[in-house]
Amino acid sequence: MQAHAQTRQTIVRLLSSMGSAKEISQYLKRFSQVDARRFAVVKVGGAVLRDDLDALTSSLAFLQQVGLTPIVVHGAGPQLDEAMQEAGIAKRTVDNLRYTDAEGLGIVRRVMRQQNLRLVEALQLEGVRATSIQSGVFECRFLDRERYGLVGQVVRVDTDGIGAAIKAGSIPVITSLGETADGQIVNVNADWAANELIKTLQPYKIVFLTGTGGLLGPDGKVIDSINLSTEYDDLMAQPWLHSGMRVKIEQVHDLLMALPPSSSVSITRPDQLARELFTHKGSGTLVRRGERVLRATSWNALDLPRLRTLVESAFGRALLPDYFERTALLRAYVSENYRTALILTEVDGVPYLDKFAVLDDAQGEGLGRAVWQVMREETPTLFWRSRHGNGVNAFYHAESEGCFRQATWRVYWYGMDGFPAIERAVAHCAERPATLADPVEEAKA
């Protein structure tokens, strides 16, 4: 009974500080429907264990309190550097991998064990059930013994110990050490270990915890979402993308291509883990395979029954029966699985956003933003309206150059030339007939 009350208090605290009850409930329901072993793999770098242990344990404790069990795999790079230096062993890297001889391996094993137990003990002090797994997961072969020393490449992942821990409601905390078939312990790059674990388990969520809180754009700010289907090639061509970030995006791309389309990668800070997982806005960089965006200038190019279902499901209201007949289409942008759609018409030669529909299960995926960006690239001028209280208005404010409040509507625009054009747009929005029937209090138009 006490545990249940504690869980409730935790959720209430989260709701009050992070997002709407609807969002939180939506994500909790979605995560709880996933097989327990496929909820999430969380990759923790050594710097996070060193600098953000309290935030990490608090975030992992929250997940367990709401009934979710992540799988944690960690490295210990900075701690190894320090221990090697204290032992008088010069750091040697080959192809960005730590060369590991027998003496170095002894230090690697000791440091990995220390860091693993440090995290497990910190979790247990928070009342979290956690299991230390220091061996038996990664079966390896030597990568190239002559070139890299005792460094392994994973050939098989044994999930029995992980499954047993999760079945007992305990968070598995796994070191990135492996063994060869004949029992030789080997050092394994932590990112490689995490990637092989992820490919084996096929988790719904993959989380990389970093101090930066996400991938950084050219302005030094965190990129909030990346839709690989529409943005990857353009992103990789950017001159500001430095080598480290380029490698990380390539790794994430290759990883997601080996996973179901529903899987996603979140890169965030330990203290923002819950916000990233349980709110649409998130806090960090969300990377998805995403969906191709279909572009149409004629209704005939689209599956209208699917489009009608999408719009009506997103708004919770019925489109007028003759909507497609009466609406002259300028352009439509629709995700290939009909989960997001933007419908543009034209008013006196100016594009007007008539509908922006995003299904609930796509809202947290960055899919709406990805489709919006495709539209915006070829739509330098646009105006539209939205009801007061529409949850997407914060996004509209960020994307627009101006907003005018009317009795029922907020009118938004960007790229419009001069006050007379804006005045005509505002007047049109006040008089434009509604095309969604039976309005309800929470409706969005």
PDB file of N, CA and C in Angstrom, residues 316-358:
ATOM      1  N   GLY A 316     -10.885  14.358 -33.611  1.00  0.00           N
ATOM      2  CA  GLY A 316     -12.023  13.867 -32.847  1.00  0.00           C
ATOM      3  C   GLY A 316     -13.343  14.434 -33.336  1.00  0.00           C
ATOM      4  N   ARG A 317     -13.390  14.821 -34.595  1.00  0.00           N
ATOM      5  CA  ARG A 317     -14.594  15.415 -35.183  1.00  0.00           C
ATOM      6  C   ARG A 317     -14.709  14.958 -36.637  1.00  0.00           C
ATOM      7  N   ALA A 318     -15.921  15.021 -37.167  1.00  0.00           N
ATOM      8  CA  ALA A 318     -16.158  14.553 -38.533  1.00  0.00           C
ATOM      9  C   ALA A 318     -15.910  15.668 -39.545  1.00  0.00           C
ATOM     10  N   LEU A 319     -15.190  15.323 -40.621  1.00  0.00           N
ATOM     11  CA  LEU A 319     -15.080  16.241 -41.752  1.00  0.00           C
ATOM     12  C   LEU A 319     -16.423  16.328 -42.462  1.00  0.00           C
ATOM     13  N   LEU A 320     -16.757  17.475 -43.010  1.00  0.00           N
ATOM     14  CA  LEU A 320     -17.978  17.571 -43.800  1.00  0.00           C
ATOM     15  C   LEU A 320     -17.921  16.550 -44.934  1.00  0.00           C
ATOM     16  N   PRO A 321     -19.062  15.932 -45.254  1.00  0.00           N
ATOM     17  CA  PRO A 321     -19.070  14.859 -46.257  1.00  0.00           C
ATOM     18  C   PRO A 321     -18.474  15.269 -47.603  1.00  0.00           C
ATOM     19  N   ASP A 322     -18.675  16.537 -48.004  1.00  0.00           N
ATOM     20  CA  ASP A 322     -18.190  16.980 -49.314  1.00  0.00           C
ATOM     21  C   ASP A 322     -16.893  17.797 -49.215  1.00  0.00           C
ATOM     22  N   TYR A 323     -16.115  17.568 -48.127  1.00  0.00           N
ATOM     23  CA  TYR A 323     -14.919  18.374 -47.907  1.00  0.00           C
ATOM     24  C   TYR A 323     -13.976  18.333 -49.107  1.00  0.00           C
ATOM     25  N   PHE A 324     -13.677  17.145 -49.633  1.00  0.00           N
ATOM     26  CA  PHE A 324     -12.710  17.040 -50.720  1.00  0.00           C
ATOM     27  C   PHE A 324     -13.247  17.643 -52.018  1.00  0.00           C
ATOM     28  N   GLU A 325     -14.560  17.564 -52.218  1.00  0.00           N
ATOM     29  CA  GLU A 325     -15.155  18.145 -53.431  1.00  0.00           C
ATOM     30  C   GLU A 325     -15.135  19.665 -53.382  1.00  0.00           C
ATOM     31  N   ARG A 326     -15.341  20.223 -52.205  1.00  0.00           N
ATOM     32  CA  ARG A 326     -15.479  21.675 -52.090  1.00  0.00           C
ATOM     33  C   ARG A 326     -14.150  22.388 -51.836  1.00  0.00           C
ATOM     34  N   THR A 327     -13.101  21.638 -51.520  1.00  0.00           N
ATOM     35  CA  THR A 327     -11.812  22.241 -51.181  1.00  0.00           C
ATOM     36  C   THR A 327     -10.847  22.123 -52.355  1.00  0.00           C
ATOM     37  N   ALA A 328     -10.422  23.259 -52.873  1.00  0.00           N
ATOM     38  CA  ALA A 328      -9.454  23.266 -53.979  1.00  0.00           C
ATOM     39  C   ALA A 328      -8.053  23.089 -53.396  1.00  0.00           C
ATOM     40  N   LEU A 329      -7.452  21.962 -53.684  1.00  0.00           N
ATOM     41  CA  LEU A 329      -6.160  21.631 -53.095  1.00  0.00           C
ATOM     42  C   LEU A 329      -5.030  22.390 -53.779  1.00  0.00           C
ATOM     43  N   LEU A 330      -4.180  23.029 -52.976  1.00  0.00           N
ATOM     44  CA  LEU A 330      -2.929  23.595 -53.497  1.00  0.00           C
ATOM     45  C   LEU A 330      -1.843  22.524 -53.407  1.00  0.00           C
ATOM     46  N   ARG A 331      -1.560  22.069 -52.184  1.00  0.00           N
ATOM     47  CA  ARG A 331      -0.623  20.975 -51.962  1.00  0.00           C
ATOM     48  C   ARG A 331      -1.012  20.224 -50.698  1.00  0.00           C
ATOM     49  N   ALA A 332      -0.745  18.938 -50.686  1.00  0.00           N
ATOM     50  CA  ALA A 332      -0.902  18.139 -49.465  1.00  0.00           C
ATOM     51  C   ALA A 332       0.408  17.417 -49.195  1.00  0.00           C
ATOM     52  N   TYR A 333       0.774  17.332 -47.934  1.00  0.00           N
ATOM     53  CA  TYR A 333       1.963  16.611 -47.487  1.00  0.00           C
ATOM     54  C   TYR A 333       1.489  15.560 -46.493  1.00  0.00           C
ATOM     55  N   VAL A 334       1.694  14.293 -46.826  1.00  0.00           N
ATOM     56  CA  VAL A 334       1.147  13.203 -46.022  1.00  0.00           C
ATOM     57  C   VAL A 334       2.249  12.184 -45.741  1.00  0.00           C
ATOM     58  N   SER A 335       2.431  11.799 -44.478  1.00  0.00           N
ATOM     59  CA  SER A 335       3.414  10.758 -44.176  1.00  0.00           C
ATOM     60  C   SER A 335       2.934   9.451 -44.802  1.00  0.00           C
ATOM     61  N   GLU A 336       3.878   8.624 -45.217  1.00  0.00           N
ATOM     62  CA  GLU A 336       3.543   7.474 -46.067  1.00  0.00           C
ATOM     63  C   GLU A 336       2.551   6.511 -45.425  1.00  0.00           C
ATOM     64  N   ASN A 337       2.512   6.453 -44.097  1.00  0.00           N
ATOM     65  CA  ASN A 337       1.561   5.574 -43.407  1.00  0.00           C
ATOM     66  C   ASN A 337       0.318   6.309 -42.933  1.00  0.00           C
ATOM     67  N   TYR A 338       0.107   7.517 -43.461  1.00  0.00           N
ATOM     68  CA  TYR A 338      -1.091   8.319 -43.171  1.00  0.00           C
ATOM     69  C   TYR A 338      -1.285   8.522 -41.664  1.00  0.00           C
ATOM     70  N   ARG A 339      -0.214   9.023 -41.037  1.00  0.00           N
ATOM     71  CA  ARG A 339      -0.292   9.333 -39.609  1.00  0.00           C
ATOM     72  C   ARG A 339      -0.145  10.824 -39.352  1.00  0.00           C
ATOM     73  N   THR A 340       0.277  11.559 -40.369  1.00  0.00           N
ATOM     74  CA  THR A 340       0.373  13.021 -40.303  1.00  0.00           C
ATOM     75  C   THR A 340       0.019  13.584 -41.676  1.00  0.00           C
ATOM     76  N   ALA A 341      -0.723  14.699 -41.688  1.00  0.00           N
ATOM     77  CA  ALA A 341      -1.055  15.337 -42.972  1.00  0.00           C
ATOM     78  C   ALA A 341      -1.136  16.844 -42.809  1.00  0.00           C
ATOM     79  N   LEU A 342      -0.638  17.560 -43.809  1.00  0.00           N
ATOM     80  CA  LEU A 342      -0.794  19.011 -43.931  1.00  0.00           C
ATOM     81  C   LEU A 342      -1.531  19.270 -45.242  1.00  0.00           C
ATOM     82  N   ILE A 343      -2.614  20.008 -45.172  1.00  0.00           N
ATOM     83  CA  ILE A 343      -3.412  20.306 -46.360  1.00  0.00           C
ATOM     84  C   ILE A 343      -3.401  21.813 -46.588  1.00  0.00           C
ATOM     85  N   LEU A 344      -2.891  22.240 -47.752  1.00  0.00           N
ATOM     86  CA  LEU A 344      -2.825  23.658 -48.099  1.00  0.00           C
ATOM     87  C   LEU A 344      -3.822  23.974 -49.211  1.00  0.00           C
ATOM     88  N   THR A 345      -4.534  25.081 -49.049  1.00  0.00           N
ATOM     89  CA  THR A 345      -5.351  25.642 -50.118  1.00  0.00           C
ATOM     90  C   THR A 345      -4.748  27.009 -50.451  1.00  0.00           C
ATOM     91  N   GLU A 346      -5.445  27.799 -51.255  1.00  0.00           N
ATOM     92  CA  GLU A 346      -4.928  29.112 -51.641  1.00  0.00           C
ATOM     93  C   GLU A 346      -6.029  30.144 -51.502  1.00  0.00           C
ATOM     94  N   VAL A 347      -5.699  31.287 -50.939  1.00  0.00           N
ATOM     95  CA  VAL A 347      -6.650  32.393 -50.781  1.00  0.00           C
ATOM     96  C   VAL A 347      -6.021  33.638 -51.384  1.00  0.00           C
ATOM     97  N   ASP A 348      -6.593  34.124 -52.475  1.00  0.00           N
ATOM     98  CA  ASP A 348      -6.065  35.309 -53.178  1.00  0.00           C
ATOM     99  C   ASP A 348      -4.566  35.156 -53.474  1.00  0.00           C
ATOM    100  N   GLY A 349      -4.188  33.969 -53.901  1.00  0.00           N
ATOM    101  CA  GLY A 349      -2.807  33.730 -54.294  1.00  0.00           C
ATOM    102  C   GLY A 349      -1.851  33.450 -53.144  1.00  0.00           C
ATOM    103  N   VAL A 350      -2.360  33.397 -51.900  1.00  0.00           N
ATOM    104  CA  VAL A 350      -1.517  33.152 -50.723  1.00  0.00           C
ATOM    105  C   VAL A 350      -1.856  31.772 -50.146  1.00  0.00           C
ATOM    106  N   PRO A 351      -0.876  30.900 -49.906  1.00  0.00           N
ATOM    107  CA  PRO A 351      -1.166  29.582 -49.324  1.00  0.00           C
ATOM    108  C   PRO A 351      -1.803  29.701 -47.930  1.00  0.00           C
ATOM    109  N   TYR A 352      -2.804  28.865 -47.707  1.00  0.00           N
ATOM    110  CA  TYR A 352      -3.516  28.816 -46.427  1.00  0.00           C
ATOM    111  C   TYR A 352      -3.461  27.376 -45.910  1.00  0.00           C
ATOM    112  N   LEU A 353      -3.043  27.209 -44.632  1.00  0.00           N
ATOM    113  CA  LEU A 353      -3.001  25.886 -44.012  1.00  0.00           C
ATOM    114  C   LEU A 353      -4.398  25.538 -43.516  1.00  0.00           C
ATOM    115  N   ASP A 354      -5.047  24.618 -44.231  1.00  0.00           N
ATOM    116  CA  ASP A 354      -6.425  24.272 -43.880  1.00  0.00           C
ATOM    117  C   ASP A 354      -6.499  23.204 -42.801  1.00  0.00           C
ATOM    118  N   LYS A 355      -5.598  22.229 -42.845  1.00  0.00           N
ATOM    119  CA  LYS A 355      -5.591  21.174 -41.834  1.00  0.00           C
ATOM    120  C   LYS A 355      -4.152  20.743 -41.540  1.00  0.00           C
ATOM    121  N   PHE A 356      -3.872  20.561 -40.250  1.00  0.00           N
ATOM    122  CA  PHE A 356      -2.616  19.958 -39.812  1.00  0.00           C
ATOM    123  C   PHE A 356      -3.015  18.874 -38.833  1.00  0.00           C
ATOM    124  N   ALA A 357      -3.012  17.624 -39.293  1.00  0.00           N
ATOM    125  CA  ALA A 357      -3.514  16.501 -38.497  1.00  0.00           C
ATOM    126  C   ALA A 357      -2.374  15.564 -38.144  1.00  0.00           C
ATOM    127  N   VAL A 358      -2.251  15.269 -36.854  1.00  0.00           N
ATOM    128  CA  VAL A 358      -1.213  14.346 -36.373  1.00  0.00           C
ATOM    129  C   VAL A 358      -1.875  13.362 -35.410  1.00  0.00           C
TER     130      VAL A 358
END
